[in-house]
């Protein structure tokens, strides 16, 4: 049950080969409740984590857009997101070939969250490739597995 999943996650997050979750597939969703439900569906085939919503935003004061740099946006990680992104980093560090499935909601906001998570991981040197976007409109085993079998790239 929960103890086995926690032990398997700790082993997996440390980079060791785990008898629980295979080193190779991680799914990120927005909500911890969704993560828990989807983890029940997927069992040990995939580790499911939650971003807890947005992970970056523009700073609230001036300087969030650089006019001299082609109007480039200057994003900053949200304070509440640090530990959730760190948990994902820990899992991804274990194996460079790990496949990351970004399964945030299938709307513009979900696409933006996926984009920002990927950008943060790239900035920190965690993800080189093997990142795919999956979407589903219902939390059922069939919908999740169907989405995992039809991944796509992130809309930028």
Short mmCIF file of C-alpha atoms in Angstrom, two decimals:
data_model
loop_
_atom_site.label_atom_id
_atom_site.label_comp_id
_atom_site.label_asym_id
_atom_site.label_seq_id
_atom_site.Cartn_x
_atom_site.Cartn_y
_atom_site.Cartn_z
CA UNK A 1 0.00 0.00 0.00
CA UNK A 2 1.14 3.47 0.91
CA UNK A 3 4.29 2.33 2.73
CA UNK A 4 5.44 0.26 -0.27
CA UNK A 5 4.78 3.16 -2.65
CA UNK A 6 6.67 5.57 -0.40
CA UNK A 7 9.63 3.16 -0.04
CA UNK A 8 9.67 2.59 -3.82
CA UNK A 9 9.53 6.35 -4.46
CA UNK A 10 12.42 7.02 -2.07
CA UNK A 11 14.49 4.34 -3.74
CA UNK A 12 13.57 5.61 -7.21
CA UNK A 13 14.17 9.25 -6.28
CA UNK A 14 17.63 8.36 -5.00
CA UNK A 15 18.52 7.11 -8.47
CA UNK A 16 18.68 3.46 -7.54
CA UNK A 17 16.91 0.77 -9.48
CA UNK A 18 13.61 0.26 -7.75
CA UNK A 19 11.58 -2.87 -7.34
CA UNK A 20 8.58 -0.50 -7.34
CA UNK A 21 8.54 2.19 -10.03
CA UNK A 22 10.64 1.55 -13.09
CA UNK A 23 13.40 4.02 -13.81
CA UNK A 24 12.04 5.31 -17.06
CA UNK A 25 8.62 6.94 -16.77
CA UNK A 26 7.32 9.87 -14.71
CA UNK A 27 3.98 11.64 -15.15
CA UNK A 28 3.29 15.15 -13.87
CA UNK A 29 -0.28 16.35 -13.27
CA UNK A 30 -1.49 19.56 -11.63
CA UNK A 31 -3.40 18.23 -8.64
CA UNK A 32 -2.24 15.90 -5.86
CA UNK A 33 -5.70 14.28 -5.84
CA UNK A 34 -5.35 13.50 -9.56
CA UNK A 35 -1.83 12.20 -8.98
CA UNK A 36 -3.06 9.82 -6.30
CA UNK A 37 -5.95 8.53 -8.43
CA UNK A 38 -3.82 8.10 -11.55
CA UNK A 39 -1.11 6.38 -9.51
CA UNK A 40 -3.74 3.82 -8.49
CA UNK A 41 -4.48 3.15 -12.19
CA UNK A 42 -0.85 2.92 -13.27
CA UNK A 43 0.55 1.07 -10.29
CA UNK A 44 4.24 0.45 -10.71
CA UNK A 45 4.43 1.27 -14.46
CA UNK A 46 4.89 4.99 -13.86
CA UNK A 47 5.56 7.41 -10.99
CA UNK A 48 2.91 10.17 -10.83
CA UNK A 49 3.71 13.53 -9.22
CA UNK A 50 1.79 16.81 -8.88
CA UNK A 51 2.95 20.35 -9.72
CA UNK A 52 0.27 21.86 -7.44
CA UNK A 53 -0.62 24.33 -10.19
CA UNK A 54 1.57 27.06 -11.63
CA UNK A 55 5.32 26.94 -10.99
CA UNK A 56 6.49 30.31 -12.42
CA UNK A 57 5.17 33.82 -12.87
CA UNK A 58 6.40 37.25 -13.91
CA UNK A 59 7.84 39.26 -11.01
CA UNK A 60 5.21 41.67 -9.67
CA UNK A 61 7.42 44.76 -9.96
CA UNK A 62 9.09 46.40 -12.93
CA UNK A 63 11.68 44.46 -14.82
CA UNK A 64 9.59 41.45 -15.79
CA UNK A 65 9.95 42.34 -19.47
CA UNK A 66 13.28 43.36 -21.02
CA UNK A 67 12.64 45.89 -23.85
CA UNK A 68 16.32 45.98 -24.83
CA UNK A 69 16.43 42.18 -25.08
CA UNK A 70 13.66 41.73 -27.63
CA UNK A 71 10.98 42.06 -24.95
CA UNK A 72 12.09 38.80 -23.36
CA UNK A 73 10.09 37.81 -20.29
CA UNK A 74 11.91 37.33 -17.00
CA UNK A 75 10.16 34.52 -15.16
CA UNK A 76 10.67 33.55 -11.54
CA UNK A 77 9.77 30.34 -9.75
CA UNK A 78 6.86 30.69 -7.34
CA UNK A 79 7.76 30.15 -3.69
CA UNK A 80 5.24 27.33 -3.14
CA UNK A 81 6.48 25.46 -6.22
CA UNK A 82 10.09 24.92 -5.11
CA UNK A 83 9.51 21.70 -3.21
CA UNK A 84 7.28 20.21 -5.93
CA UNK A 85 9.76 21.01 -8.70
CA UNK A 86 12.57 19.69 -6.49
CA UNK A 87 10.71 16.37 -6.05
CA UNK A 88 10.42 16.11 -9.83
CA UNK A 89 14.11 17.02 -10.22
CA UNK A 90 15.08 14.30 -7.75
CA UNK A 91 13.20 11.68 -9.73
CA UNK A 92 14.51 12.92 -13.09
CA UNK A 93 18.15 13.04 -11.90
CA UNK A 94 18.18 9.29 -11.38
CA UNK A 95 18.34 8.46 -15.09
CA UNK A 96 18.88 10.77 -18.06
CA UNK A 97 16.74 8.50 -20.23
CA UNK A 98 13.69 8.90 -17.97
CA UNK A 99 10.60 9.77 -19.98
CA UNK A 100 8.65 12.71 -18.57
CA UNK A 101 4.96 12.81 -19.43
CA UNK A 102 3.51 16.26 -18.79
CA UNK A 103 -0.17 15.57 -18.14
CA UNK A 104 -1.39 18.94 -16.94
CA UNK A 105 -4.95 19.94 -17.85
CA UNK A 106 -5.84 20.04 -21.58
CA UNK A 107 -6.40 23.81 -21.69
CA UNK A 108 -4.17 26.84 -22.27
CA UNK A 109 -3.40 27.10 -18.59
CA UNK A 110 -2.35 23.44 -18.43
CA UNK A 111 -0.21 23.86 -21.53
CA UNK A 112 1.45 26.89 -19.91
CA UNK A 113 2.14 24.96 -16.71
CA UNK A 114 3.76 22.15 -18.72
CA UNK A 115 5.83 24.67 -20.67
CA UNK A 116 7.02 26.37 -17.46
CA UNK A 117 7.87 23.07 -15.74
CA UNK A 118 9.92 22.02 -18.75
CA UNK A 119 11.66 25.43 -18.91
CA UNK A 120 12.57 25.23 -15.20
CA UNK A 121 13.95 21.72 -15.57
CA UNK A 122 15.99 22.75 -18.61
CA UNK A 123 17.35 25.82 -16.77
CA UNK A 124 18.52 23.50 -14.01
CA UNK A 125 20.09 21.07 -16.46
CA UNK A 126 17.69 18.25 -15.62
CA UNK A 127 15.92 17.52 -18.91
CA UNK A 128 17.66 17.15 -22.24
CA UNK A 129 14.90 15.45 -24.16
CA UNK A 130 12.40 12.63 -23.89
CA UNK A 131 9.61 14.93 -22.67
CA UNK A 132 6.14 14.40 -24.08
CA UNK A 133 2.75 16.00 -23.50
CA UNK A 134 -0.28 13.83 -22.82
CA UNK A 135 -3.83 15.03 -22.30
CA UNK A 136 -7.06 13.41 -21.19
CA UNK A 137 -10.46 14.84 -20.34
CA UNK A 138 -11.49 12.29 -17.74
CA UNK A 139 -9.68 10.53 -14.93
CA UNK A 140 -10.29 6.93 -15.91
CA UNK A 141 -7.79 4.16 -16.48
CA UNK A 142 -8.81 3.92 -20.15
CA UNK A 143 -8.42 7.66 -20.76
CA UNK A 144 -5.04 7.84 -19.03
CA UNK A 145 -3.63 4.77 -20.80
CA UNK A 146 -5.01 6.01 -24.13
CA UNK A 147 -3.27 9.36 -23.63
CA UNK A 148 -0.01 7.66 -22.69
CA UNK A 149 -0.17 5.76 -25.98
CA UNK A 150 -0.67 9.00 -27.97
CA UNK A 151 1.87 11.53 -26.63
CA UNK A 152 2.67 14.77 -28.46
CA UNK A 153 5.03 17.71 -28.21
CA UNK A 154 4.30 20.76 -26.03
CA UNK A 155 2.66 23.70 -27.81
CA UNK A 156 5.00 26.63 -27.44
#
